[in-house]
Every structure is written in C-alpha cells, then in structure tokens.
Amino acid sequence: QVQLVESGGGLVQPGGSLRLSCAASGSFSSIHIMGWYRQAPGNQRELVARITSSGATNYADSVKGRFTISRDNAKNTVYLQMNSLELEDTAVYSCNTVAQLSSGYIYTYWGQGTQVTVSS
C-alpha cells in the first residue's frame, strides 16, 4: 500500500503563488509517475501536471508557463510550484502516483486532496 500526504493548499490572491507538496510512503519497490490533478465544482477532474521517475514532464495547456512540477526521488515527494495564479485555478488539487509494489503489481493511488482558492 501507498499513502500520499499532501500539503500547501490555501487562499491566495490572483497573481500570487503557492507550492504544493505530496509525499509518498508505505511498502512499494518504486514510484513510476507522480502527478497532480484538480477538480473544480461542476467540472470533471483534469490532469494538471505529471512527472516520471526520469524527470519527463507534461502539463495541461492552461498551466504551461505558470506551473512547474518537480520531484525528489530520494524523498518520494512531488512538488507543484504554482505562479501567476488565476481565478480559474481554484479547485481541489489531488496528488496521484503510479507505484510498483514488491509483488510486482502496479497500482494507482490518490491523495485526499487539498483546496486551492484564488480570490481577491
């Protein structure tokens, strides 16, 4: 099993910045992909950004140039630096990971989610 603990959400004004963190713990042999998804009220959950164990990244078009995803493999932690936040970025942000257990099976895990509110 893998547990994901998120932190860093909150209230910020338009144009401001926030940094989200998500640490993975538990019994696993490797973490393949770590990423962030978000869901605003009335909308479907969407990918924000994800990063592989080798550092390859991809972003939603709406956040390119404003958000940066990074990870510390030694700490099994992924970060999302969010700059130039806009009202439309308001959502619950959830951490996601694809991990391989010692059994060899690969599973997807989700964090509880952290609220990001952009408001003046």
MMTF fields as JSON, N, C-alpha, C and O atoms, coordinates in Angstrom:
{
  "mmtfVersion": "1.0.0",
  "mmtfProducer": "UNKNOWN",
  "numBonds": 479,
  "numAtoms": 480,
  "numGroups": 120,
  "numChains": 1,
  "numModels": 1,
  "chainsPerModel": [1],
  "groupsPerChain": [120],
  "chainIdList": ["A"],
  "bondAtomList": [4, 2, 8, 6, 12, 10, 16, 14, 20, 18, 24, 22, 28, 26, 32, 30, 36, 34, 40, 38, 44, 42, 48, 46, 52, 50, 56, 54, 60, 58, 64, 62, 68, 66, 72, 70, 76, 74, 80, 78, 84, 82, 88, 86, 92, 90, 96, 94, 100, 98, 104, 102, 108, 106, 112, 110, 116, 114, 120, 118, 124, 122, 128, 126, 132, 130, 136, 134, 140, 138, 144, 142, 148, 146, 152, 150, 156, 154, 160, 158, 164, 162, 168, 166, 172, 170, 176, 174, 180, 178, 184, 182, 188, 186, 192, 190, 196, 194, 200, 198, 204, 202, 208, 206, 212, 210, 216, 214, 220, 218, 224, 222, 228, 226, 232, 230, 236, 234, 240, 238, 244, 242, 248, 246, 252, 250, 256, 254, 260, 258, 264, 262, 268, 266, 272, 270, 276, 274, 280, 278, 284, 282, 288, 286, 292, 290, 296, 294, 300, 298, 304, 302, 308, 306, 312, 310, 316, 314, 320, 318, 324, 322, 328, 326, 332, 330, 336, 334, 340, 338, 344, 342, 348, 346, 352, 350, 356, 354, 360, 358, 364, 362, 368, 366, 372, 370, 376, 374, 380, 378, 384, 382, 388, 386, 392, 390, 396, 394, 400, 398, 404, 402, 408, 406, 412, 410, 416, 414, 420, 418, 424, 422, 428, 426, 432, 430, 436, 434, 440, 438, 444, 442, 448, 446, 452, 450, 456, 454, 460, 458, 464, 462, 468, 466, 472, 470, 476, 474],
  "bondOrderList": [1, 1, 1, 1, 1, 1, 1, 1, 1, 1, 1, 1, 1, 1, 1, 1, 1, 1, 1, 1, 1, 1, 1, 1, 1, 1, 1, 1, 1, 1, 1, 1, 1, 1, 1, 1, 1, 1, 1, 1, 1, 1, 1, 1, 1, 1, 1, 1, 1, 1, 1, 1, 1, 1, 1, 1, 1, 1, 1, 1, 1, 1, 1, 1, 1, 1, 1, 1, 1, 1, 1, 1, 1, 1, 1, 1, 1, 1, 1, 1, 1, 1, 1, 1, 1, 1, 1, 1, 1, 1, 1, 1, 1, 1, 1, 1, 1, 1, 1, 1, 1, 1, 1, 1, 1, 1, 1, 1, 1, 1, 1, 1, 1, 1, 1, 1, 1, 1, 1],
  "groupList": [{"groupName": "GLN", "atomNameList": ["N", "CA", "C", "O"], "elementList": ["N", "C", "C", "O"], "formalChargeList": [0, 0, 0, 0], "bondAtomList": [1, 0, 2, 1, 3, 2], "bondOrderList": [1, 1, 2], "singleLetterCode": "Q", "chemCompType": "L-PEPTIDE LINKING"}, {"groupName": "VAL", "atomNameList": ["N", "CA", "C", "O"], "elementList": ["N", "C", "C", "O"], "formalChargeList": [0, 0, 0, 0], "bondAtomList": [1, 0, 2, 1, 3, 2], "bondOrderList": [1, 1, 2], "singleLetterCode": "V", "chemCompType": "L-PEPTIDE LINKING"}, {"groupName": "LEU", "atomNameList": ["N", "CA", "C", "O"], "elementList": ["N", "C", "C", "O"], "formalChargeList": [0, 0, 0, 0], "bondAtomList": [1, 0, 2, 1, 3, 2], "bondOrderList": [1, 1, 2], "singleLetterCode": "L", "chemCompType": "L-PEPTIDE LINKING"}, {"groupName": "GLU", "atomNameList": ["N", "CA", "C", "O"], "elementList": ["N", "C", "C", "O"], "formalChargeList": [0, 0, 0, 0], "bondAtomList": [1, 0, 2, 1, 3, 2], "bondOrderList": [1, 1, 2], "singleLetterCode": "E", "chemCompType": "L-PEPTIDE LINKING"}, {"groupName": "SER", "atomNameList": ["N", "CA", "C", "O"], "elementList": ["N", "C", "C", "O"], "formalChargeList": [0, 0, 0, 0], "bondAtomList": [1, 0, 2, 1, 3, 2], "bondOrderList": [1, 1, 2], "singleLetterCode": "S", "chemCompType": "L-PEPTIDE LINKING"}, {"groupName": "GLY", "atomNameList": ["N", "CA", "C", "O"], "elementList": ["N", "C", "C", "O"], "formalChargeList": [0, 0, 0, 0], "bondAtomList": [1, 0, 2, 1, 3, 2], "bondOrderList": [1, 1, 2], "singleLetterCode": "G", "chemCompType": "PEPTIDE LINKING"}, {"groupName": "PRO", "atomNameList": ["N", "CA", "C", "O"], "elementList": ["N", "C", "C", "O"], "formalChargeList": [0, 0, 0, 0], "bondAtomList": [1, 0, 2, 1, 3, 2], "bondOrderList": [1, 1, 2], "singleLetterCode": "P", "chemCompType": "L-PEPTIDE LINKING"}, {"groupName": "ARG", "atomNameList": ["N", "CA", "C", "O"], "elementList": ["N", "C", "C", "O"], "formalChargeList": [0, 0, 0, 0], "bondAtomList": [1, 0, 2, 1, 3, 2], "bondOrderList": [1, 1, 2], "singleLetterCode": "R", "chemCompType": "L-PEPTIDE LINKING"}, {"groupName": "CYS", "atomNameList": ["N", "CA", "C", "O"], "elementList": ["N", "C", "C", "O"], "formalChargeList": [0, 0, 0, 0], "bondAtomList": [1, 0, 2, 1, 3, 2], "bondOrderList": [1, 1, 2], "singleLetterCode": "C", "chemCompType": "L-PEPTIDE LINKING"}, {"groupName": "ALA", "atomNameList": ["N", "CA", "C", "O"], "elementList": ["N", "C", "C", "O"], "formalChargeList": [0, 0, 0, 0], "bondAtomList": [1, 0, 2, 1, 3, 2], "bondOrderList": [1, 1, 2], "singleLetterCode": "A", "chemCompType": "L-PEPTIDE LINKING"}, {"groupName": "PHE", "atomNameList": ["N", "CA", "C", "O"], "elementList": ["N", "C", "C", "O"], "formalChargeList": [0, 0, 0, 0], "bondAtomList": [1, 0, 2, 1, 3, 2], "bondOrderList": [1, 1, 2], "singleLetterCode": "F", "chemCompType": "L-PEPTIDE LINKING"}, {"groupName": "ILE", "atomNameList": ["N", "CA", "C", "O"], "elementList": ["N", "C", "C", "O"], "formalChargeList": [0, 0, 0, 0], "bondAtomList": [1, 0, 2, 1, 3, 2], "bondOrderList": [1, 1, 2], "singleLetterCode": "I", "chemCompType": "L-PEPTIDE LINKING"}, {"groupName": "HIS", "atomNameList": ["N", "CA", "C", "O"], "elementList": ["N", "C", "C", "O"], "formalChargeList": [0, 0, 0, 0], "bondAtomList": [1, 0, 2, 1, 3, 2], "bondOrderList": [1, 1, 2], "singleLetterCode": "H", "chemCompType": "L-PEPTIDE LINKING"}, {"groupName": "MET", "atomNameList": ["N", "CA", "C", "O"], "elementList": ["N", "C", "C", "O"], "formalChargeList": [0, 0, 0, 0], "bondAtomList": [1, 0, 2, 1, 3, 2], "bondOrderList": [1, 1, 2], "singleLetterCode": "M", "chemCompType": "L-PEPTIDE LINKING"}, {"groupName": "TRP", "atomNameList": ["N", "CA", "C", "O"], "elementList": ["N", "C", "C", "O"], "formalChargeList": [0, 0, 0, 0], "bondAtomList": [1, 0, 2, 1, 3, 2], "bondOrderList": [1, 1, 2], "singleLetterCode": "W", "chemCompType": "L-PEPTIDE LINKING"}, {"groupName": "TYR", "atomNameList": ["N", "CA", "C", "O"], "elementList": ["N", "C", "C", "O"], "formalChargeList": [0, 0, 0, 0], "bondAtomList": [1, 0, 2, 1, 3, 2], "bondOrderList": [1, 1, 2], "singleLetterCode": "Y", "chemCompType": "L-PEPTIDE LINKING"}, {"groupName": "ASN", "atomNameList": ["N", "CA", "C", "O"], "elementList": ["N", "C", "C", "O"], "formalChargeList": [0, 0, 0, 0], "bondAtomList": [1, 0, 2, 1, 3, 2], "bondOrderList": [1, 1, 2], "singleLetterCode": "N", "chemCompType": "L-PEPTIDE LINKING"}, {"groupName": "THR", "atomNameList": ["N", "CA", "C", "O"], "elementList": ["N", "C", "C", "O"], "formalChargeList": [0, 0, 0, 0], "bondAtomList": [1, 0, 2, 1, 3, 2], "bondOrderList": [1, 1, 2], "singleLetterCode": "T", "chemCompType": "L-PEPTIDE LINKING"}, {"groupName": "ASP", "atomNameList": ["N", "CA", "C", "O"], "elementList": ["N", "C", "C", "O"], "formalChargeList": [0, 0, 0, 0], "bondAtomList": [1, 0, 2, 1, 3, 2], "bondOrderList": [1, 1, 2], "singleLetterCode": "D", "chemCompType": "L-PEPTIDE LINKING"}, {"groupName": "LYS", "atomNameList": ["N", "CA", "C", "O"], "elementList": ["N", "C", "C", "O"], "formalChargeList": [0, 0, 0, 0], "bondAtomList": [1, 0, 2, 1, 3, 2], "bondOrderList": [1, 1, 2], "singleLetterCode": "K", "chemCompType": "L-PEPTIDE LINKING"}],
  "groupTypeList": [0, 1, 0, 2, 1, 3, 4, 5, 5, 5, 2, 1, 0, 6, 5, 5, 4, 2, 7, 2, 4, 8, 9, 9, 4, 5, 4, 10, 4, 4, 11, 12, 11, 13, 5, 14, 15, 7, 0, 9, 6, 5, 16, 0, 7, 3, 2, 1, 9, 7, 11, 17, 4, 4, 5, 9, 17, 16, 15, 9, 18, 4, 1, 19, 5, 7, 10, 17, 11, 4, 7, 18, 16, 9, 19, 16, 17, 1, 15, 2, 0, 13, 16, 4, 2, 3, 2, 3, 18, 17, 9, 1, 15, 4, 8, 16, 17, 1, 9, 0, 2, 4, 4, 5, 15, 11, 15, 17, 15, 14, 5, 0, 5, 17, 0, 1, 17, 1, 4, 4],
  "groupIdList": [1, 2, 3, 4, 5, 6, 7, 8, 9, 10, 11, 12, 13, 14, 15, 16, 17, 18, 19, 20, 21, 22, 23, 24, 25, 26, 27, 28, 29, 30, 31, 32, 33, 34, 35, 36, 37, 38, 39, 40, 41, 42, 43, 44, 45, 46, 47, 48, 49, 50, 51, 52, 53, 54, 55, 56, 57, 58, 59, 60, 61, 62, 63, 64, 65, 66, 67, 68, 69, 70, 71, 72, 73, 74, 75, 76, 77, 78, 79, 80, 81, 82, 83, 84, 85, 86, 87, 88, 89, 90, 91, 92, 93, 94, 95, 96, 97, 98, 99, 100, 101, 102, 103, 104, 105, 106, 107, 108, 109, 110, 111, 112, 113, 114, 115, 116, 117, 118, 119, 120],
  "secStructList": [7, 3, 3, 3, 3, 3, 3, 7, 7, 3, 3, 3, 7, 6, 6, 7, 7, 3, 3, 3, 3, 3, 3, 3, 3, 3, 1, 7, 1, 3, 3, 3, 3, 3, 3, 3, 3, 3, 3, 7, 6, 6, 1, 7, 7, 3, 3, 3, 3, 3, 3, 3, 6, 6, 7, 7, 3, 3, 3, 7, 4, 4, 4, 6, 6, 6, 3, 3, 3, 3, 3, 3, 6, 6, 6, 6, 3, 3, 3, 3, 3, 3, 7, 1, 7, 7, 4, 4, 4, 7, 3, 3, 3, 3, 3, 3, 3, 3, 3, 3, 7, 6, 6, 1, 7, 3, 3, 3, 3, 3, 7, 7, 7, 3, 3, 3, 3, 3, 7, 7],
  "xCoordList": [0.831, 0.0, 0.87, 1.997, 0.3, 0.99, 0.084, -1.104, 0.641, -0.086, 0.511, 1.729, -0.362, 0.053, -0.42, -1.601, 0.497, 0.173, 0.477, 1.619, -0.557, -0.439, -0.393, -0.918, 0.235, 0.257, 0.475, 0.913, 0.162, 0.484, -0.689, -0.492, -1.88, -3.021, -3.376, -2.811, -4.312, -4.742, -5.409, -5.811, -5.517, -6.145, -5.074, -4.174, -5.18, -4.19, -4.887, -5.907, -4.344, -4.903, -4.471, -3.449, -5.229, -4.816, -3.417, -3.084, -2.617, -1.236, -0.267, 0.947, -0.793, 0.055, 0.585, 0.37, 1.292, 1.938, 1.625, 1.391, 1.627, 1.521, 2.401, 2.668, 2.849, 3.618, 2.954, 2.784, 2.59, 2.005, 3.082, 4.002, 2.948, 3.85, 3.032, 1.924, 3.591, 2.935, 4.013, 4.86, 3.968, 4.955, 4.312, 3.237, 4.987, 4.512, 5.248, 6.462, 4.499, 5.102, 4.37, 3.266, 5.016, 4.384, 5.318, 6.534, 4.739, 5.51, 5.419, 4.422, 6.443, 6.488, 7.945, 8.861, 8.14, 9.508, 9.947, 11.134, 8.984, 9.345, 8.113, 6.984, 8.385, 7.344, 7.626, 8.69, 6.688, 6.922, 6.537, 7.383, 5.285, 4.774, 4.171, 3.497, 4.417, 3.757, 3.144, 3.729, 1.978, 1.327, 0.266, -0.039, -0.277, -1.334, -2.521, -2.368, -3.692, -4.948, -5.746, -5.465, -6.734, -7.591, -9.031, -9.312, -9.921, -11.342, -12.016, -12.015, -12.594, -13.365, -14.838, -15.254, -15.615, -17.041, -17.73, -17.61, -18.444, -19.178, -18.349, -18.87, -17.056, -16.163, -15.632, -15.655, -15.156, -14.501, -13.072, -12.478, -12.549, -11.153, -10.264, -10.501, -9.236, -8.341, -6.887, -6.544, -6.06, -4.632, -4.079, -4.391, -3.26, -2.563, -1.133, -0.694, -0.421, 0.956, 1.367, 0.847, 2.314, 2.843, 4.305, 4.773, 5.01, 6.437, 6.811, 6.343, 7.662, 8.107, 9.317, 9.852, 9.733, 10.888, 12.171, 13.13, 12.203, 13.377, 13.321, 14.269, 12.197, 12.091, 11.323, 11.219, 10.79, 9.982, 8.662, 8.04, 8.258, 7.054, 6.054, 6.42, 4.802, 3.825, 2.803, 2.52, 2.264, 1.39, 0.097, 0.052, -0.927, -2.128, -1.811, -1.027, -2.417, -2.139, -2.442, -1.77, -3.434, -3.882, -2.873, -2.967, -1.906, -0.95, 0.478, 1.374, 0.701, 2.055, 2.611, 1.931, 3.847, 4.487, 4.203, 4.84, 3.254, 2.918, 3.203, 3.602, 3.003, 3.202, 4.451, 4.781, 5.125, 6.285, 6.192, 6.032, 6.293, 6.278, 7.701, 8.491, 8.019, 9.339, 9.196, 8.161, 10.235, 10.158, 11.52, 12.555, 11.494, 12.692, 12.55, 11.812, 13.245, 13.094, 13.566, 13.024, 14.559, 15.068, 14.024, 13.995, 13.165, 12.129, 10.754, 9.769, 10.69, 9.401, 8.371, 7.222, 8.805, 7.97, 7.88, 8.867, 6.682, 6.459, 5.991, 5.268, 6.413, 6.075, 5.385, 5.642, 4.514, 3.898, 4.011, 3.318, 4.886, 5.034, 4.056, 4.124, 3.159, 2.12, 2.313, 2.184, 2.621, 2.823, 1.741, 1.048, 1.614, 0.634, -0.742, -1.394, -1.16, -2.433, -3.601, -3.628, -4.562, -5.75, -6.992, -6.963, -8.073, -9.318, -9.709, -10.251, -9.416, -9.803, -8.989, -9.311, -7.944, -7.137, -7.759, -7.288, -8.798, -9.469, -10.032, -10.809, -9.627, -10.047, -9.485, -8.675, -9.931, -9.282, -8.193, -8.459, -6.984, -5.839, -5.494, -5.312, -5.409, -5.132, -3.847, -3.585, -3.07, -1.835, -2.15, -3.056, -1.414, -1.615, -0.257, 0.713, -0.196, 1.048, 0.78, -0.212, 1.669, 1.654, 2.861, 4.008, 2.585, 3.651, 3.668, 2.637, 4.866, 5.033, 5.315, 6.245, 4.491, 4.661, 5.691, 6.118, 6.089, 7.084, 6.575, 7.364, 5.261, 4.666, 4.884, 4.737, 5.237, 5.416, 4.215, 4.308, 3.1, 1.914, 2.03, 2.661, 1.409, 1.433, 0.03, -0.949, -0.045, -1.326, -1.255, -0.182, -2.428, -2.565, -3.154, -4.109, -2.578, -3.042, -3.346, -2.769, -4.27, -4.688, -4.551, -4.763, -4.195, -4.211, -5.612, -6.536, -5.752, -7.066, -7.497, -8.69, -6.543, -6.863, -6.624, -6.801, -6.225, -6.01, -6.655, -6.528, -7.337, -8.077, -7.149, -6.367, -7.247, -6.571, -7.659, -8.453, -7.682, -8.67, -7.964, -7.167, -8.264, -7.701, -8.831, -9.813, -8.673, -9.753, -9.179, -8.211, -9.795, -9.389, -10.227, -10.03],
  "yCoordList": [-1.188, 0.0, 1.244, 1.25, 2.302, 3.582, 4.65, 4.721, 5.458, 6.588, 7.874, 8.015, 8.798, 10.088, 11.182, 11.255, 12.018, 13.128, 14.429, 14.702, 15.221, 16.486, 17.661, 17.591, 18.724, 19.951, 21.134, 20.975, 22.322, 23.534, 24.28, 25.363, 23.753, 24.468, 25.678, 25.886, 26.473, 27.631, 28.675, 28.419, 29.86, 31.007, 31.978, 32.336, 32.399, 33.317, 34.283, 33.946, 35.461, 36.451, 36.159, 35.508, 36.628, 36.468, 37.036, 38.114, 36.297, 36.691, 36.147, 36.254, 35.571, 35.041, 33.662, 33.123, 33.092, 31.794, 30.88, 31.328, 29.604, 28.561, 27.401, 27.208, 26.627, 25.426, 24.247, 24.24, 23.263, 22.043, 20.971, 20.892, 20.156, 19.027, 17.768, 17.815, 16.645, 15.357, 14.314, 14.058, 13.718, 12.707, 11.332, 11.133, 10.389, 9.005, 8.167, 8.286, 7.32, 6.409, 5.082, 4.985, 4.044, 2.73, 1.678, 1.865, 0.577, -0.554, -0.616, -1.079, -0.158, -0.206, -0.345, 0.022, -0.864, -1.021, 0.171, 0.493, 0.829, 2.009, 2.85, 2.363, 4.133, 5.075, 5.452, 5.987, 5.177, 5.469, 6.903, 7.703, 7.213, 8.531, 9.191, 8.54, 10.473, 11.271, 12.472, 13.024, 12.868, 13.977, 14.644, 14.229, 15.692, 16.466, 16.579, 16.849, 16.367, 16.563, 17.591, 17.84, 18.183, 19.121, 18.973, 18.543, 19.342, 19.302, 20.512, 20.706, 21.323, 22.482, 22.076, 21.123, 22.775, 22.446, 22.427, 23.37, 21.352, 21.235, 20.773, 20.592, 20.582, 20.16, 18.756, 18.262, 18.123, 16.832, 17.041, 18.104, 16.004, 16.055, 16.093, 15.387, 16.928, 17.075, 16.997, 17.346, 16.539, 16.493, 17.911, 18.722, 18.201, 19.481, 19.291, 19.992, 18.352, 18.07, 16.723, 16.285, 16.073, 14.824, 14.7, 15.335, 13.863, 13.714, 12.255, 11.607, 11.749, 10.365, 10.275, 11.29, 9.054, 8.855, 9.379, 9.677, 9.494, 10.02, 11.521, 12.122, 12.136, 13.589, 14.145, 15.362, 13.285, 13.77, 14.327, 13.751, 15.455, 16.125, 16.386, 16.453, 16.533, 17.106, 17.884, 17.566, 18.914, 19.874, 20.073, 19.889, 20.447, 20.916, 22.238, 23.036, 22.468, 23.704, 24.939, 25.962, 24.848, 26.009, 26.443, 27.555, 25.576, 25.924, 26.051, 26.422, 25.747, 25.83, 27.237, 28.224, 27.315, 28.597, 29.222, 30.206, 28.66, 29.201, 28.199, 28.589, 26.933, 25.888, 25.075, 24.884, 24.611, 23.754, 22.56, 22.723, 21.36, 20.152, 19.638, 19.697, 19.137, 18.575, 17.449, 17.323, 16.642, 15.562, 15.285, 15.498, 14.808, 14.378, 12.871, 12.408, 12.118, 10.669, 10.067, 9.059, 10.671, 10.158, 10.278, 9.477, 11.293, 11.527, 11.056, 11.178, 10.52, 10.105, 11.22, 10.999, 12.405, 13.595, 14.327, 14.455, 14.808, 15.612, 16.99, 17.142, 17.98, 19.377, 20.002, 19.631, 20.945, 21.726, 23.192, 23.671, 23.888, 25.334, 26.034, 25.894, 26.779, 27.447, 28.954, 29.534, 29.577, 31.022, 31.665, 30.99, 32.964, 33.719, 33.066, 32.859, 32.752, 32.042, 32.89, 34.108, 32.208, 32.848, 32.316, 31.259, 33.067, 32.637, 31.229, 30.436, 30.944, 29.645, 28.477, 27.319, 28.773, 27.709, 27.197, 26.214, 27.852, 27.405, 26.006, 25.752, 25.093, 23.697, 22.914, 23.42, 21.678, 20.732, 20.031, 19.426, 20.118, 19.513, 18.194, 18.146, 17.145, 15.818, 15.251, 15.334, 14.681, 14.013, 12.612, 11.949, 12.177, 10.869, 10.217, 10.884, 8.911, 8.22, 6.841, 6.191, 6.417, 5.057, 4.36, 4.713, 3.371, 2.72, 1.218, 0.59, 0.669, -0.779, -1.353, -0.937, -2.315, -2.943, -4.058, -4.43, -4.589, -5.652, -6.907, -7.742, -7.032, -8.164, -8.071, -9.051, -6.871, -6.641, -5.967, -5.452, -5.976, -5.349, -3.82, -3.273, -3.167, -1.708, -1.179, -1.641, -0.203, 0.375, 1.895, 2.497, 2.483, 3.937, 4.319, 3.701, 5.343, 5.811, 7.3, 8.043, 7.71, 9.118, 9.66, 8.946, 10.927, 11.619, 12.113, 11.968, 12.707, 13.172, 14.446, 14.734, 15.197, 16.452, 17.644, 17.56, 18.743, 19.988, 21.13, 21.215, 21.99, 23.078, 24.226, 24.685, 24.675, 25.894, 26.875, 26.589, 28.019, 29.039, 30.318, 30.865, 30.786, 32.044, 33.067, 32.934, 34.081, 35.059, 36.395, 36.452, 37.462, 38.794, 39.239, 40.339],
  "zCoordList": [0.0, 0.0, 0.0, 0.495, -0.577, -0.635, -0.032, -0.349, 0.818, 1.375, 0.816, 0.703, 0.474, -0.061, 0.893, 1.231, 1.317, 2.211, 1.494, 1.122, 1.309, 0.577, 1.544, 2.655, 1.109, 1.89, 0.958, -0.181, 1.461, 0.734, 0.12, -0.432, 0.196, -0.354, 0.489, 1.563, -0.002, 0.76, -0.1, -1.235, 0.472, -0.193, -0.654, 0.105, -1.899, -2.455, -3.403, -4.005, -3.529, -4.446, -5.881, -6.097, -6.854, -8.254, -8.471, -7.979, -9.207, -9.436, -8.409, -8.577, -7.356, -6.294, -6.606, -7.692, -5.622, -5.789, -4.621, -3.499, -4.909, -3.893, -4.326, -5.512, -3.33, -3.618, -2.916, -1.697, -3.708, -3.169, -3.041, -3.855, -2.01, -1.818, -1.598, -1.064, -2.017, -1.81, -1.563, -2.419, -0.379, -0.007, 0.001, 0.567, -0.634, -0.684, 0.34, 0.51, 1.018, 1.983, 1.924, 1.388, 2.496, 2.503, 1.96, 1.915, 1.55, 1.051, -0.464, -1.018, -1.113, -2.564, -3.0, -2.264, -4.17, -4.665, -5.495, -5.554, -6.137, -6.922, -7.22, -7.274, -7.41, -7.814, -9.263, -9.572, -10.136, -11.548, -11.894, -12.291, -11.743, -12.12, -10.889, -10.092, -10.743, -9.722, -10.422, -11.354, -9.976, -10.654, -9.804, -8.686, -10.385, -9.738, -10.686, -11.877, -10.133, -10.837, -10.053, -8.88, -10.692, -9.982, -10.448, -11.566, -9.554, -9.865, -9.253, -8.037, -10.13, -9.688, -9.602, -10.261, -8.81, -8.675, -10.036, -10.818, -10.305, -11.556, -12.736, -13.836, -12.508, -13.596, -13.347, -12.22, -14.406, -14.26, -13.769, -13.947, -13.155, -12.732, -13.96, -14.941, -13.891, -15.033, -14.584, -13.454, -15.482, -15.222, -15.201, -16.073, -14.205, -14.147, -14.652, -15.564, -14.063, -14.454, -13.877, -12.851, -14.556, -14.033, -14.431, -15.376, -13.682, -13.896, -13.685, -12.748, -14.569, -14.456, -13.531, -13.087, -13.251, -12.386, -13.015, -12.303, -14.328, -15.023, -15.221, -15.726, -14.819, -14.88, -16.069, -16.221, -16.905, -18.026, -17.487, -16.595, -18.051, -17.546, -18.66, -19.833, -18.288, -19.185, -18.362, -17.207, -19.006, -18.349, -19.146, -20.363, -18.426, -19.092, -19.778, -19.265, -20.935, -21.668, -20.825, -20.957, -19.974, -19.195, -18.131, -17.61, -17.803, -16.752, -17.262, -16.504, -18.538, -19.082, -18.924, -19.209, -18.468, -18.266, -16.916, -16.538, -16.188, -14.862, -13.742, -12.645, -14.015, -13.009, -13.36, -14.53, -12.327, -12.517, -11.575, -10.365, -12.139, -11.323, -11.18, -12.123, -10.002, -9.763, -8.737, -8.082, -8.608, -7.629, -7.036, -7.668, -5.816, -5.122, -4.952, -4.082, -5.77, -5.741, -4.423, -3.97, -3.815, -2.545, -1.438, -0.503, -1.559, -0.547, -1.019, -0.291, -2.233, -2.811, -2.706, -2.322, -3.054, -2.913, -4.237, -4.961, -4.545, -5.74, -5.31, -4.325, -6.062, -5.771, -6.978, -8.123, -6.698, -7.764, -7.38, -6.483, -8.066, -7.861, -8.78, -10.001, -8.194, -8.964, -8.861, -7.783, -9.98, -10.045, -10.907, -11.668, -10.774, -11.573, -11.519, -12.543, -10.313, -10.162, -10.625, -10.449, -11.222, -11.769, -11.057, -10.426, -11.174, -10.529, -10.978, -10.207, -12.253, -12.817, -12.269, -12.532, -11.516, -10.906, -9.61, -9.036, -9.159, -7.934, -8.118, -9.038, -7.224, -7.33, -6.152, -5.374, -6.04, -5.148, -5.948, -6.987, -5.46, -6.13, -5.436, -4.22, -6.221, -5.671, -6.251, -7.451, -5.37, -5.768, -6.275, -5.769, -7.253, -7.856, -8.063, -8.422, -7.835, -8.111, -8.686, -8.355, -9.538, -10.073, -9.456, -9.732, -8.619, -7.866, -8.115, -8.358, -8.046, -8.177, -6.796, -6.105, -6.413, -5.11, -5.197, -6.29, -4.057, -4.04, -4.746, -5.188, -4.847, -5.56, -7.07, -7.801, -7.509, -8.93, -9.581, -10.695, -8.882, -9.436, -9.35, -8.446, -10.307, -10.392, -10.125, -10.711, -9.231, -8.857, -8.914, -8.884, -8.997, -8.934, -7.586, -7.116, -6.969, -5.664, -5.73, -6.524, -4.869, -4.81, -3.395, -2.415, -3.309, -2.038, -1.723, -2.524, -0.529, -0.079, -0.788, -0.885, -1.277, -1.944, -1.039, 0.177, -1.632, -0.89, -1.674, -2.896, -0.957, -1.603, -1.948, -1.116, -3.174, -3.619, -4.045, -4.94, -3.4, -3.717, -4.115, -3.354, -5.312, -5.812, -5.811, -6.542, -4.984, -4.826, -4.374, -3.616, -4.855, -4.406, -3.217, -2.699]
}
